[in-house]
């Protein structure tokens, strides 16, 4: 695997804050992003996500530490080299940042003109891009005539026009409704798949990250509090900030109040289990129940599929002999996480 982006010990303290000891926007960040992956950065507002993203194309300089893109220290680049870097790192924004006075064609063509492309090549490239983003008939529309989703399609076409190897997406779907968000998420996935572009997705929305990213880091107050495979993060969030972001997305884990109410209604033994591919691939639950002569009711839960892998959580009430239930629970616990309550 080729490393495309690396941050080592990166900190950022914005100047000019009244309180000199105020918390830095980023504090000692280490991060490695491989060529061709979609990497997610998630965190609440003010966590430092945009600051981190802007360092990758040299729009922001670290106070300490180093940012390498394709092995090159971004801080050591000359102005000319920095311009070249920005052609190989496209960016899309929450507010689209289109030029309102230019047509859709003009918006997408501008970075190519700046890069010195020939008119005929520009026309062909913009035509191909418009087809790719599904705006074939809109070349001469103005941004104000487009819906939010269409504007973001133009933003994406413009960002990938000069064939960058990296695309930075800063809350690209945050101004869009859920249906349009899904369409833009699909488009970003095809940008990654068809052109092999490495994508760094910044968002505060767990559902966006879970549909897009292979690996994620959770940012909180300028720190990476947790990193890992998206499925591992969703199924077993280790840090409270992660659990908060996952929990408000899935709403599958039970609060103590909900458990008390369920204890009143279901008098068998009660457990909650993590559902992932290990549990779904074989009919584990029904096989163990049959082998140990245990019955169960599903009393709460949900299983979603994230990028073709199941994950979720189920709560069960168990009925049978105590020793049989014990054996059932202990064998289930060797397959997945089990909480008895
Ligand atoms: N240009 C700036 N000047 C001073 N402070 C800034 C600037 N940009 C961001 N900040 C501060 O840095 C912190 C992180 O901001 P930001 O990177 O925009 O977070 P996020 O994108 O996660 O919302 C915040 O406290 C924010 O107020
Ligand atoms: Mg931001």
Short mmCIF file of C-alpha atoms and ligand atoms in Angstrom, two decimals:
data_model
loop_
_atom_site.label_atom_id
_atom_site.label_comp_id
_atom_site.label_asym_id
_atom_site.label_seq_id
_atom_site.Cartn_x
_atom_site.Cartn_y
_atom_site.Cartn_z
CA UNK A 1 0.00 0.00 0.00
CA UNK A 2 1.21 3.48 -0.82
CA UNK A 3 0.90 6.18 1.78
CA UNK A 4 -0.62 9.30 0.24
CA UNK A 5 -1.03 11.63 3.23
CA UNK A 6 0.83 11.65 6.53
CA UNK A 7 0.55 14.01 9.48
CA UNK A 8 3.21 13.69 12.19
CA UNK A 9 2.88 15.47 15.51
CA UNK A 10 0.78 18.22 13.95
CA UNK A 11 -0.45 21.03 16.20
CA UNK A 12 -2.17 24.26 15.28
CA UNK A 13 -2.52 27.29 17.49
CA UNK A 14 -4.33 30.12 15.76
CA UNK A 15 -2.69 33.46 16.48
CA UNK A 16 -4.52 36.42 17.88
CA UNK A 17 -6.61 34.74 20.52
CA UNK A 18 -6.87 36.95 23.59
CA UNK A 19 -6.07 34.11 25.97
CA UNK A 20 -2.54 33.01 25.07
CA UNK A 21 -3.07 29.70 26.85
CA UNK A 22 -6.24 28.92 24.91
CA UNK A 23 -6.60 25.36 23.65
CA UNK A 24 -4.99 24.69 20.27
CA UNK A 25 -7.25 23.89 17.29
CA UNK A 26 -5.18 20.74 16.75
CA UNK A 27 -2.93 19.04 19.28
CA UNK A 28 -0.26 16.53 18.29
CA UNK A 29 -2.11 14.77 15.46
CA UNK A 30 -0.65 11.65 13.84
CA UNK A 31 -2.50 10.33 10.81
CA UNK A 32 -1.68 8.14 7.83
CA UNK A 33 -3.96 7.87 4.80
CA UNK A 34 -3.31 5.31 2.07
CA UNK A 35 -3.61 5.86 -1.66
CA UNK A 36 -7.06 4.96 -2.97
CA UNK A 37 -8.94 4.82 0.32
CA UNK A 38 -11.81 6.93 1.59
CA UNK A 39 -10.79 8.21 5.01
CA UNK A 40 -13.35 9.75 7.36
CA UNK A 41 -12.78 12.47 9.94
CA UNK A 42 -15.75 12.95 12.21
CA UNK A 43 -16.32 15.23 15.15
CA UNK A 44 -18.56 17.94 16.47
CA UNK A 45 -18.39 21.53 15.37
CA UNK A 46 -15.13 23.18 16.48
CA UNK A 47 -13.26 19.87 16.82
CA UNK A 48 -10.61 20.96 14.31
CA UNK A 49 -11.76 19.03 11.22
CA UNK A 50 -11.58 21.89 8.71
CA UNK A 51 -8.23 23.04 10.09
CA UNK A 52 -6.81 19.54 9.58
CA UNK A 53 -8.22 19.28 6.06
CA UNK A 54 -6.84 22.67 5.00
CA UNK A 55 -3.36 21.56 6.01
CA UNK A 56 -3.40 18.80 3.42
CA UNK A 57 -3.48 21.28 0.52
CA UNK A 58 -1.32 23.85 2.27
CA UNK A 59 -4.10 26.38 2.93
CA UNK A 60 -3.19 26.25 6.61
CA UNK A 61 0.28 25.81 8.10
CA UNK A 62 0.89 23.70 11.21
CA UNK A 63 2.39 25.45 14.23
CA UNK A 64 4.29 22.27 14.96
CA UNK A 65 4.73 18.95 13.17
CA UNK A 66 4.81 17.98 9.52
CA UNK A 67 2.31 17.27 6.75
CA UNK A 68 3.49 15.04 3.92
CA UNK A 69 1.60 14.50 0.68
CA UNK A 70 3.07 11.75 -1.49
CA UNK A 71 6.19 11.85 0.64
CA UNK A 72 6.74 15.61 0.22
CA UNK A 73 6.71 18.03 3.17
CA UNK A 74 4.02 20.57 2.26
CA UNK A 75 5.72 23.31 4.34
CA UNK A 76 8.88 23.05 2.27
CA UNK A 77 7.14 23.75 -1.05
CA UNK A 78 7.79 26.97 -2.98
CA UNK A 79 4.78 29.05 -4.09
CA UNK A 80 4.98 27.48 -7.55
CA UNK A 81 5.15 23.97 -6.11
CA UNK A 82 2.22 24.77 -3.83
CA UNK A 83 0.15 25.73 -6.89
CA UNK A 84 1.04 22.40 -8.47
CA UNK A 85 0.03 20.60 -5.27
CA UNK A 86 -3.37 22.32 -5.34
CA UNK A 87 -4.00 20.95 -8.82
CA UNK A 88 -3.49 17.46 -7.44
CA UNK A 89 -5.68 18.07 -4.38
CA UNK A 90 -9.29 19.00 -5.16
CA UNK A 91 -11.69 20.32 -2.53
CA UNK A 92 -15.46 20.53 -2.07
CA UNK A 93 -17.29 22.62 0.50
CA UNK A 94 -20.55 22.71 2.41
CA UNK A 95 -21.59 26.01 0.76
CA UNK A 96 -20.45 24.79 -2.70
CA UNK A 97 -18.38 27.99 -3.26
CA UNK A 98 -19.34 28.27 -6.92
CA UNK A 99 -18.78 31.45 -8.94
CA UNK A 100 -22.33 32.76 -9.35
CA UNK A 101 -21.52 34.95 -12.33
CA UNK A 102 -20.20 31.98 -14.32
CA UNK A 103 -22.11 29.19 -16.00
CA UNK A 104 -21.78 25.59 -14.88
CA UNK A 105 -19.37 25.10 -17.78
CA UNK A 106 -17.38 28.15 -16.71
CA UNK A 107 -17.16 26.96 -13.12
CA UNK A 108 -15.73 23.60 -14.11
CA UNK A 109 -13.49 25.03 -16.85
CA UNK A 110 -11.84 27.70 -14.70
CA UNK A 111 -9.30 25.50 -12.87
CA UNK A 112 -8.38 23.94 -16.21
CA UNK A 113 -7.79 27.37 -17.80
CA UNK A 114 -5.61 28.31 -14.83
CA UNK A 115 -3.71 25.06 -15.30
CA UNK A 116 -3.08 26.05 -18.93
CA UNK A 117 -5.23 23.48 -20.72
CA UNK A 118 -6.08 24.03 -24.42
CA UNK A 119 -9.64 25.19 -25.25
CA UNK A 120 -10.51 22.00 -27.15
CA UNK A 121 -9.25 19.79 -24.31
CA UNK A 122 -11.19 21.85 -21.78
CA UNK A 123 -14.42 21.52 -23.78
CA UNK A 124 -14.03 17.76 -24.02
CA UNK A 125 -13.05 17.36 -20.37
CA UNK A 126 -15.94 19.50 -19.07
CA UNK A 127 -18.38 17.59 -21.28
CA UNK A 128 -17.17 14.27 -19.87
CA UNK A 129 -17.35 15.60 -16.31
CA UNK A 130 -20.91 16.91 -16.78
CA UNK A 131 -21.96 13.46 -17.99
CA UNK A 132 -20.15 11.82 -15.09
CA UNK A 133 -21.91 13.94 -12.45
CA UNK A 134 -25.28 13.63 -14.23
CA UNK A 135 -25.62 17.25 -15.38
CA UNK A 136 -25.37 16.67 -19.12
CA UNK A 137 -27.94 19.29 -20.04
CA UNK A 138 -26.87 22.00 -17.61
CA UNK A 139 -23.64 23.35 -19.13
CA UNK A 140 -25.02 26.84 -19.62
CA UNK A 141 -27.16 27.09 -16.48
CA UNK A 142 -26.14 29.53 -13.75
CA UNK A 143 -25.57 28.25 -10.20
CA UNK A 144 -28.68 30.10 -8.91
CA UNK A 145 -30.83 28.01 -11.26
CA UNK A 146 -29.62 24.77 -9.66
CA UNK A 147 -30.77 22.82 -6.62
CA UNK A 148 -28.35 22.25 -3.74
CA UNK A 149 -27.57 18.74 -4.93
CA UNK A 150 -26.90 19.97 -8.47
CA UNK A 151 -24.63 22.71 -7.13
CA UNK A 152 -22.62 20.12 -5.23
CA UNK A 153 -22.36 18.01 -8.39
CA UNK A 154 -20.81 21.04 -10.09
CA UNK A 155 -18.51 21.49 -7.07
CA UNK A 156 -17.36 17.89 -7.36
CA UNK A 157 -16.86 18.11 -11.15
CA UNK A 158 -14.78 21.27 -10.67
CA UNK A 159 -12.76 19.67 -7.86
CA UNK A 160 -11.79 16.64 -9.94
CA UNK A 161 -11.45 18.46 -13.28
CA UNK A 162 -7.66 18.58 -13.32
CA UNK A 163 -7.44 14.89 -12.40
CA UNK A 164 -6.29 15.25 -8.80
CA UNK A 165 -5.06 12.25 -6.83
CA UNK A 166 -6.75 13.52 -3.64
CA UNK A 167 -10.21 14.98 -2.99
CA UNK A 168 -10.91 16.80 0.28
CA UNK A 169 -14.57 16.99 1.20
CA UNK A 170 -15.45 19.48 3.95
CA UNK A 171 -19.06 18.84 5.06
CA UNK A 172 -20.06 18.46 1.39
CA UNK A 173 -23.48 17.06 2.29
CA UNK A 174 -24.24 19.09 5.42
CA UNK A 175 -26.43 21.63 3.61
CA UNK A 176 -28.43 18.92 1.78
CA UNK A 177 -31.57 16.96 2.61
CA UNK A 178 -31.20 13.21 3.35
CA UNK A 179 -32.19 12.01 -0.14
CA UNK A 180 -29.78 14.40 -1.85
CA UNK A 181 -27.10 13.49 0.69
CA UNK A 182 -27.38 9.85 -0.40
CA UNK A 183 -26.98 10.87 -4.07
CA UNK A 184 -23.87 12.91 -3.32
CA UNK A 185 -22.45 10.09 -1.17
CA UNK A 186 -22.95 7.72 -4.13
CA UNK A 187 -21.24 10.19 -6.45
CA UNK A 188 -18.25 10.50 -4.11
CA UNK A 189 -18.00 6.72 -4.01
CA UNK A 190 -17.88 6.56 -7.80
CA UNK A 191 -15.23 9.30 -7.86
CA UNK A 192 -13.16 7.04 -5.61
CA UNK A 193 -13.88 3.84 -7.52
CA UNK A 194 -13.70 5.02 -11.11
CA UNK A 195 -10.70 7.34 -10.83
CA UNK A 196 -8.90 5.84 -7.82
CA UNK A 197 -8.95 9.24 -6.12
CA UNK A 198 -8.09 9.17 -2.41
CA UNK A 199 -10.88 10.97 -0.54
CA UNK A 200 -10.73 12.57 2.88
CA UNK A 201 -14.28 13.14 4.11
CA UNK A 202 -14.91 15.56 6.94
CA UNK A 203 -18.36 15.59 8.51
CA UNK A 204 -20.27 15.67 11.77
CA UNK A 205 -22.78 13.14 10.37
CA UNK A 206 -22.13 9.50 11.31
CA UNK A 207 -24.44 8.16 8.60
CA UNK A 208 -22.43 9.93 5.89
CA UNK A 209 -19.13 8.58 7.23
CA UNK A 210 -20.55 5.08 7.64
CA UNK A 211 -21.71 4.94 4.01
CA UNK A 212 -18.43 6.30 2.66
CA UNK A 213 -15.35 5.69 4.71
CA UNK A 214 -13.20 2.60 5.04
CA UNK A 215 -11.31 3.91 8.05
CA UNK A 216 -12.14 6.80 10.34
CA UNK A 217 -10.69 9.01 13.04
CA UNK A 218 -12.80 10.74 15.63
CA UNK A 219 -11.70 14.28 16.46
CA UNK A 220 -12.60 15.99 19.68
CA UNK A 221 -11.16 19.30 20.90
CA UNK A 222 -8.20 19.04 18.55
CA UNK A 223 -7.35 15.44 19.52
CA UNK A 224 -7.86 12.17 17.70
CA UNK A 225 -9.64 10.20 20.41
CA UNK A 226 -10.13 7.02 18.41
CA UNK A 227 -9.27 5.61 14.97
CA UNK A 228 -10.12 2.42 13.20
CA UNK A 229 -12.11 0.43 10.70
CA UNK A 230 -15.61 1.88 10.30
CA UNK A 231 -17.32 -1.39 11.22
CA UNK A 232 -15.27 -1.80 14.37
CA UNK A 233 -16.04 1.81 15.36
CA UNK A 234 -19.78 1.38 14.79
CA UNK A 235 -20.04 -1.95 16.55
CA UNK A 236 -17.70 -1.23 19.45
CA UNK A 237 -17.05 2.46 19.96
CA UNK A 238 -14.38 2.69 22.66
CA UNK A 239 -14.35 6.41 23.47
CA UNK A 240 -17.37 8.23 24.95
CA UNK A 241 -17.28 10.87 22.19
CA UNK A 242 -17.44 8.09 19.59
CA UNK A 243 -20.21 6.33 21.46
CA UNK A 244 -22.13 9.61 21.48
CA UNK A 245 -21.75 10.06 17.71
CA UNK A 246 -22.59 6.40 17.02
CA UNK A 247 -25.42 6.28 19.54
CA UNK A 248 -27.26 9.29 18.19
CA UNK A 249 -26.97 7.72 14.72
CA UNK A 250 -28.08 4.15 15.43
CA UNK A 251 -30.16 4.58 18.58
CA UNK A 252 -29.89 0.85 19.21
CA UNK A 253 -28.30 0.76 22.63
CA UNK A 254 -30.70 0.89 25.55
CA UNK A 255 -30.71 3.49 28.28
CA UNK A 256 -31.08 2.32 31.88
CA UNK A 257 -34.65 3.68 31.94
CA UNK A 258 -35.54 1.65 28.86
CA UNK A 259 -34.00 -1.45 30.39
CA UNK A 260 -36.06 -1.03 33.58
CA UNK A 261 -39.24 -0.81 31.54
CA UNK A 262 -38.29 -3.93 29.58
CA UNK A 263 -37.46 -5.85 32.79
CA UNK A 264 -41.07 -5.31 33.90
CA UNK A 265 -42.44 -6.77 30.70
CA UNK A 266 -40.02 -9.59 29.92
CA UNK A 267 -39.33 -11.93 32.79
CA UNK A 268 -36.82 -14.25 31.11
CA UNK A 269 -33.08 -13.57 31.32
CA UNK A 270 -32.25 -10.54 29.18
CA UNK A 271 -29.15 -9.92 27.08
CA UNK A 272 -27.97 -7.40 24.50
CA UNK A 273 -25.65 -8.57 21.74
CA UNK A 274 -23.57 -6.90 19.05
CA UNK A 275 -24.57 -8.08 15.60
CA UNK A 276 -21.84 -8.16 12.98
CA UNK A 277 -20.92 -10.39 10.04
CA UNK A 278 -19.69 -13.18 12.32
CA UNK A 279 -23.19 -13.49 13.69
CA UNK A 280 -25.02 -13.12 10.41
CA UNK A 281 -22.90 -15.29 8.10
CA UNK A 282 -23.89 -18.50 9.83
CA UNK A 283 -27.32 -18.78 11.49
CA UNK A 284 -25.50 -18.63 14.83
CA UNK A 285 -28.36 -17.45 16.99
CA UNK A 286 -30.92 -20.03 15.95
CA UNK A 287 -28.37 -22.86 15.88
CA UNK A 288 -27.18 -22.15 19.45
CA UNK A 289 -30.75 -21.76 20.67
CA UNK A 290 -31.67 -25.13 19.18
CA UNK A 291 -28.55 -26.89 20.49
CA UNK A 292 -29.09 -25.63 24.03
CA UNK A 293 -32.90 -25.84 23.97
CA UNK A 294 -33.27 -22.14 24.70
CA UNK A 295 -36.09 -19.97 23.37
CA UNK A 296 -35.83 -16.27 22.81
CA UNK A 297 -37.85 -13.20 21.94
CA UNK A 298 -36.30 -10.22 20.23
CA UNK A 299 -37.39 -7.34 22.44
CA UNK A 300 -35.47 -4.42 20.91
CA UNK A 301 -32.77 -3.62 18.39
CA UNK A 302 -31.81 -3.02 14.84
CA UNK A 303 -29.47 -4.35 12.20
CA UNK A 304 -28.31 -2.09 9.41
CA UNK A 305 -26.00 -2.81 6.54
CA UNK A 306 -23.06 -0.51 6.15
CA UNK A 307 -21.19 -0.89 2.88
CA UNK A 308 -22.41 -4.47 2.61
CA UNK A 309 -21.57 -5.54 6.12
CA UNK A 310 -24.18 -5.94 8.81
CA UNK A 311 -23.85 -4.27 12.15
CA UNK A 312 -26.23 -3.50 14.93
CA UNK A 313 -27.46 -4.55 18.28
CA UNK A 314 -30.25 -6.80 19.51
CA UNK A 315 -31.76 -7.32 22.92
CA UNK A 316 -33.24 -10.70 23.68
CA UNK A 317 -35.32 -12.21 26.44
CA UNK A 318 -34.21 -15.83 26.99
CA UNK A 319 -36.38 -18.70 28.20
CA UNK A 320 -35.24 -22.16 29.31
CA UNK A 321 -33.40 -23.96 32.12
CA UNK A 322 -30.87 -21.78 33.90
CA UNK A 323 -27.90 -24.07 33.11
CA UNK A 324 -29.00 -24.24 29.46
CA UNK A 325 -29.20 -20.46 29.28
CA UNK A 326 -25.76 -20.22 30.90
CA UNK A 327 -24.28 -22.50 28.23
CA UNK A 328 -26.10 -20.62 25.47
CA UNK A 329 -24.85 -17.25 26.73
CA UNK A 330 -21.27 -18.40 27.18
CA UNK A 331 -21.11 -19.92 23.71
CA UNK A 332 -22.70 -16.81 22.21
CA UNK A 333 -20.11 -14.71 24.07
CA UNK A 334 -17.36 -16.55 22.20
CA UNK A 335 -18.91 -15.27 18.93
CA UNK A 336 -19.85 -11.71 19.84
CA UNK A 337 -20.15 -9.19 22.64
CA UNK A 338 -22.89 -10.08 25.14
CA UNK A 339 -24.19 -7.94 27.98
CA UNK A 340 -26.57 -9.52 30.51
CA UNK A 341 -28.91 -7.10 32.24
N1 LIG B 1 -8.95 31.25 11.06
C1 LIG B 1 -9.13 31.00 12.36
N2 LIG B 1 -8.68 31.88 13.30
C2 LIG B 1 -8.84 31.64 14.62
N3 LIG B 1 -9.43 30.52 15.12
C3 LIG B 1 -9.88 29.62 14.22
C4 LIG B 1 -9.78 29.81 12.81
N4 LIG B 1 -10.32 28.73 12.17
C5 LIG B 1 -10.77 27.91 13.14
N5 LIG B 1 -10.51 28.44 14.37
C6 LIG B 1 -10.80 27.80 15.67
O1 LIG B 1 -10.17 26.52 15.68
C7 LIG B 1 -11.03 25.53 16.24
C8 LIG B 1 -11.29 24.42 15.23
O2 LIG B 1 -12.02 24.95 14.14
P1 LIG B 1 -12.37 24.13 12.83
O3 LIG B 1 -11.14 23.50 12.32
O4 LIG B 1 -13.12 25.03 11.92
O5 LIG B 1 -13.33 22.98 13.42
P2 LIG B 1 -14.47 22.11 12.71
O6 LIG B 1 -14.24 22.15 11.24
O7 LIG B 1 -14.32 20.76 13.31
O8 LIG B 1 -15.78 22.73 13.10
C9 LIG B 1 -12.28 26.27 16.69
O9 LIG B 1 -12.15 26.60 18.04
C10 LIG B 1 -12.28 27.50 15.83
O10 LIG B 1 -12.93 28.57 16.49
MG1 LIG B 2 -15.50 22.75 9.72
#
